[in-house]
Amino acid sequence: MTEKMYVQRKIGHATLTLTQGDITKESVDAIVNAANSSLMGGGGVDGAIHRAGGPKILEDCKRIVSKIGSLPTGEAVITTGGNLKACKVIHTVGPIWYGGNQNEPALLENAYRNSLALAKEEGIRTVAFPSISTGAYRFPIEKASDVALSTVIEFLREHPLDEVRFVLFSPKDFETYNKVLNRILPSPE
Ligand code: ADP
């Protein structure tokens, strides 16, 4: 039997959760997609979300692109969740890792912060994130998890959504996020 990987911390009135699994199965108000600038779908979590959510998501993406063009790195937009349990998908574009001197950490921080700000603006109370940029975009996961967790914790201290959940695809990614969380927040608040 495999143990359920699940960690929760309170950040003021908000809950921060780490879990392992497939983000397309999450019952939250919105899931975040690690999209690319074209918003036309792709591999990894992007492909999984479009497959599970169906064509309505791409229709919304096309409408957005016809208005604003491609989505710059670090920005976020929102669409329907289509057939997903989550009502909405927030699409953001994380940075490609070029070695760390191309502003990658600040751009990753923007991706998280702009996604959270958009969620708040839309009245969304529960949000699930994948590990943005750590797949095809090759951002080292230990560094990325530090940026991800620090940005979410800082945001929740000022804007208490009900819950922000990180849904890590592999047990190893979950362990990395958990280790970094324990370093950032040594004792439960
Ligand atoms: P990026 O291009 O931003 O690196 P990827 O989709 O390649 O995006 O990878 C981001 C992370 O999403 C990786 O850690 C990958 O393992 C993870 N991932 C892939 N599919 C899923 C899924 N269905 N649910 C949650 N995470 C996923």
PDB file of C-alpha atoms in Angstrom, residues 10-143:
ATOM      1  CA  LYS A  10      -2.041  27.213   8.100  1.00  0.00           C
ATOM      2  CA  ILE A  11      -0.975  30.626   6.805  1.00  0.00           C
ATOM      3  CA  GLY A  12      -3.172  32.901   8.909  1.00  0.00           C
ATOM      4  CA  HIS A  13      -6.730  31.858   7.960  1.00  0.00           C
ATOM      5  CA  ALA A  14      -5.630  30.220   4.708  1.00  0.00           C
ATOM      6  CA  THR A  15      -4.486  26.646   4.162  1.00  0.00           C
ATOM      7  CA  LEU A  16      -1.421  25.681   2.158  1.00  0.00           C
ATOM      8  CA  THR A  17      -1.496  22.070   0.966  1.00  0.00           C
ATOM      9  CA  LEU A  18       1.100  19.889  -0.716  1.00  0.00           C
ATOM     10  CA  THR A  19      -0.090  16.683  -2.316  1.00  0.00           C
ATOM     11  CA  GLN A  20       0.995  14.247  -4.988  1.00  0.00           C
ATOM     12  CA  GLY A  21      -1.199  13.396  -7.969  1.00  0.00           C
ATOM     13  CA  ASP A  22      -2.789  14.474 -11.226  1.00  0.00           C
ATOM     14  CA  ILE A  23      -3.946  18.100 -11.148  1.00  0.00           C
ATOM     15  CA  THR A  24      -6.689  17.454 -13.729  1.00  0.00           C
ATOM     16  CA  LYS A  25      -8.581  15.443 -11.071  1.00  0.00           C
ATOM     17  CA  GLU A  26      -8.648  18.171  -8.429  1.00  0.00           C
ATOM     18  CA  SER A  27     -11.932  19.495  -7.037  1.00  0.00           C
ATOM     19  CA  VAL A  28     -11.007  23.134  -6.549  1.00  0.00           C
ATOM     20  CA  ASP A  29     -12.436  26.390  -7.898  1.00  0.00           C
ATOM     21  CA  ALA A  30      -9.515  26.762 -10.318  1.00  0.00           C
ATOM     22  CA  ILE A  31      -6.459  24.840 -11.425  1.00  0.00           C
ATOM     23  CA  VAL A  32      -3.429  26.596 -12.876  1.00  0.00           C
ATOM     24  CA  ASN A  33      -1.970  25.509 -16.192  1.00  0.00           C
ATOM     25  CA  ALA A  34       1.765  25.768 -16.917  1.00  0.00           C
ATOM     26  CA  ALA A  35       0.993  26.931 -20.459  1.00  0.00           C
ATOM     27  CA  ASN A  36       3.235  28.306 -23.182  1.00  0.00           C
ATOM     28  CA  SER A  37       2.871  31.762 -24.728  1.00  0.00           C
ATOM     29  CA  SER A  38       0.851  30.508 -27.695  1.00  0.00           C
ATOM     30  CA  LEU A  39      -1.952  29.247 -25.390  1.00  0.00           C
ATOM     31  CA  MET A  40      -2.597  26.557 -28.002  1.00  0.00           C
ATOM     32  CA  GLY A  41      -1.823  23.606 -25.725  1.00  0.00           C
ATOM     33  CA  GLY A  42       1.326  21.541 -25.602  1.00  0.00           C
ATOM     34  CA  GLY A  43       2.930  18.661 -23.744  1.00  0.00           C
ATOM     35  CA  GLY A  44       3.164  17.924 -20.024  1.00  0.00           C
ATOM     36  CA  VAL A  45       0.535  19.311 -17.717  1.00  0.00           C
ATOM     37  CA  ASP A  46      -0.758  21.651 -20.474  1.00  0.00           C
ATOM     38  CA  GLY A  47      -1.648  18.709 -22.721  1.00  0.00           C
ATOM     39  CA  ALA A  48      -3.181  16.798 -19.818  1.00  0.00           C
ATOM     40  CA  ILE A  49      -5.435  19.743 -18.892  1.00  0.00           C
ATOM     41  CA  HIS A  50      -6.663  20.271 -22.471  1.00  0.00           C
ATOM     42  CA  ARG A  51      -7.290  16.522 -22.908  1.00  0.00           C
ATOM     43  CA  ALA A  52      -9.215  16.203 -19.649  1.00  0.00           C
ATOM     44  CA  GLY A  53     -11.083  19.514 -19.978  1.00  0.00           C
ATOM     45  CA  GLY A  54     -12.086  19.168 -23.627  1.00  0.00           C
ATOM     46  CA  PRO A  55     -12.322  21.680 -26.513  1.00  0.00           C
ATOM     47  CA  LYS A  56     -14.073  24.497 -24.618  1.00  0.00           C
ATOM     48  CA  ILE A  57     -10.763  25.438 -22.968  1.00  0.00           C
ATOM     49  CA  LEU A  58      -8.997  25.869 -26.324  1.00  0.00           C
ATOM     50  CA  GLU A  59     -11.951  27.881 -27.653  1.00  0.00           C
ATOM     51  CA  ASP A  60     -11.543  30.343 -24.773  1.00  0.00           C
ATOM     52  CA  CYS A  61      -7.764  30.425 -25.301  1.00  0.00           C
ATOM     53  CA  LYS A  62      -8.233  31.273 -28.986  1.00  0.00           C
ATOM     54  CA  ARG A  63     -10.606  34.107 -28.083  1.00  0.00           C
ATOM     55  CA  ILE A  64      -8.027  35.498 -25.656  1.00  0.00           C
ATOM     56  CA  VAL A  65      -5.184  35.254 -28.199  1.00  0.00           C
ATOM     57  CA  SER A  66      -7.306  37.028 -30.816  1.00  0.00           C
ATOM     58  CA  LYS A  67      -7.616  39.938 -28.375  1.00  0.00           C
ATOM     59  CA  ILE A  68      -4.204  40.144 -26.711  1.00  0.00           C
ATOM     60  CA  GLY A  69      -1.897  38.066 -28.902  1.00  0.00           C
ATOM     61  CA  SER A  70       0.478  35.643 -27.236  1.00  0.00           C
ATOM     62  CA  LEU A  71       0.732  35.628 -23.446  1.00  0.00           C
ATOM     63  CA  PRO A  72       4.006  37.082 -22.103  1.00  0.00           C
ATOM     64  CA  THR A  73       6.046  35.057 -19.614  1.00  0.00           C
ATOM     65  CA  GLY A  74       4.877  35.683 -16.051  1.00  0.00           C
ATOM     66  CA  GLU A  75       1.358  36.829 -17.037  1.00  0.00           C
ATOM     67  CA  ALA A  76      -1.912  34.950 -16.412  1.00  0.00           C
ATOM     68  CA  VAL A  77      -5.351  34.640 -18.034  1.00  0.00           C
ATOM     69  CA  ILE A  78      -8.479  32.659 -17.127  1.00  0.00           C
ATOM     70  CA  THR A  79     -10.766  30.324 -19.094  1.00  0.00           C
ATOM     71  CA  THR A  80     -13.539  27.874 -18.436  1.00  0.00           C
ATOM     72  CA  GLY A  81     -12.613  24.540 -16.881  1.00  0.00           C
ATOM     73  CA  GLY A  82     -14.673  22.764 -19.545  1.00  0.00           C
ATOM     74  CA  ASN A  83     -15.278  19.165 -18.422  1.00  0.00           C
ATOM     75  CA  LEU A  84     -12.920  19.407 -15.446  1.00  0.00           C
ATOM     76  CA  LYS A  85     -14.203  19.331 -11.876  1.00  0.00           C
ATOM     77  CA  ALA A  86     -12.508  22.715 -11.478  1.00  0.00           C
ATOM     78  CA  CYS A  87     -14.759  25.471 -12.865  1.00  0.00           C
ATOM     79  CA  LYS A  88     -11.868  27.549 -14.181  1.00  0.00           C
ATOM     80  CA  VAL A  89      -8.365  27.178 -15.542  1.00  0.00           C
ATOM     81  CA  ILE A  90      -5.836  29.939 -14.961  1.00  0.00           C
ATOM     82  CA  HIS A  91      -3.170  29.797 -17.686  1.00  0.00           C
ATOM     83  CA  THR A  92       0.220  31.225 -16.894  1.00  0.00           C
ATOM     84  CA  VAL A  93       3.586  31.030 -18.621  1.00  0.00           C
ATOM     85  CA  GLY A  94       6.612  30.186 -16.533  1.00  0.00           C
ATOM     86  CA  PRO A  95      10.145  31.034 -17.678  1.00  0.00           C
ATOM     87  CA  ILE A  96      12.400  28.676 -19.606  1.00  0.00           C
ATOM     88  CA  TRP A  97      15.547  28.025 -17.547  1.00  0.00           C
ATOM     89  CA  TYR A  98      18.630  29.378 -19.344  1.00  0.00           C
ATOM     90  CA  GLY A  99      21.042  28.914 -16.437  1.00  0.00           C
ATOM     91  CA  GLY A 100      19.673  31.443 -13.959  1.00  0.00           C
ATOM     92  CA  ASN A 101      20.973  34.772 -15.303  1.00  0.00           C
ATOM     93  CA  GLN A 102      17.971  35.613 -17.468  1.00  0.00           C
ATOM     94  CA  ASN A 103      15.720  36.800 -14.643  1.00  0.00           C
ATOM     95  CA  GLU A 104      14.196  33.316 -14.309  1.00  0.00           C
ATOM     96  CA  PRO A 105      13.381  33.473 -10.556  1.00  0.00           C
ATOM     97  CA  ALA A 106      11.626  36.870 -10.850  1.00  0.00           C
ATOM     98  CA  LEU A 107       9.646  35.673 -13.882  1.00  0.00           C
ATOM     99  CA  LEU A 108       8.575  32.518 -12.036  1.00  0.00           C
ATOM    100  CA  GLU A 109       7.519  34.637  -9.073  1.00  0.00           C
ATOM    101  CA  ASN A 110       5.425  36.776 -11.458  1.00  0.00           C
ATOM    102  CA  ALA A 111       3.718  33.659 -12.836  1.00  0.00           C
ATOM    103  CA  TYR A 112       2.621  32.604  -9.341  1.00  0.00           C
ATOM    104  CA  ARG A 113       1.734  36.105  -8.129  1.00  0.00           C
ATOM    105  CA  ASN A 114      -0.255  37.068 -11.241  1.00  0.00           C
ATOM    106  CA  SER A 115      -2.146  33.749 -11.119  1.00  0.00           C
ATOM    107  CA  LEU A 116      -3.061  34.337  -7.475  1.00  0.00           C
ATOM    108  CA  ALA A 117      -4.044  37.956  -8.101  1.00  0.00           C
ATOM    109  CA  LEU A 118      -6.297  36.869 -10.971  1.00  0.00           C
ATOM    110  CA  ALA A 119      -7.868  34.176  -8.772  1.00  0.00           C
ATOM    111  CA  LYS A 120      -8.610  36.746  -6.090  1.00  0.00           C
ATOM    112  CA  GLU A 121     -10.052  39.179  -8.650  1.00  0.00           C
ATOM    113  CA  GLU A 122     -12.373  36.411  -9.928  1.00  0.00           C
ATOM    114  CA  GLY A 123     -13.627  35.523  -6.448  1.00  0.00           C
ATOM    115  CA  ILE A 124     -11.889  32.147  -6.505  1.00  0.00           C
ATOM    116  CA  ARG A 125     -11.316  30.662  -3.046  1.00  0.00           C
ATOM    117  CA  THR A 126      -9.394  27.434  -3.754  1.00  0.00           C
ATOM    118  CA  VAL A 127      -6.580  27.099  -6.290  1.00  0.00           C
ATOM    119  CA  ALA A 128      -4.320  24.203  -7.292  1.00  0.00           C
ATOM    120  CA  PHE A 129      -0.890  24.734  -8.885  1.00  0.00           C
ATOM    121  CA  PRO A 130       1.401  22.290 -10.668  1.00  0.00           C
ATOM    122  CA  SER A 131       5.143  22.789 -10.374  1.00  0.00           C
ATOM    123  CA  ILE A 132       5.461  25.514 -13.025  1.00  0.00           C
ATOM    124  CA  SER A 133       8.570  25.486 -15.276  1.00  0.00           C
ATOM    125  CA  THR A 134      10.167  22.347 -13.781  1.00  0.00           C
ATOM    126  CA  GLY A 135       9.287  20.003 -16.655  1.00  0.00           C
ATOM    127  CA  ALA A 136      10.057  20.880 -20.279  1.00  0.00           C
ATOM    128  CA  TYR A 137      11.232  24.353 -19.166  1.00  0.00           C
ATOM    129  CA  ARG A 138      13.971  22.734 -16.969  1.00  0.00           C
ATOM    130  CA  PHE A 139      13.909  25.145 -13.996  1.00  0.00           C
ATOM    131  CA  PRO A 140      15.734  23.227 -11.209  1.00  0.00           C
ATOM    132  CA  ILE A 141      12.986  22.010  -8.895  1.00  0.00           C
ATOM    133  CA  GLU A 142      14.625  22.881  -5.594  1.00  0.00           C
ATOM    134  CA  LYS A 143      15.070  26.510  -6.666  1.00  0.00           C
TER     135      LYS A 143
END
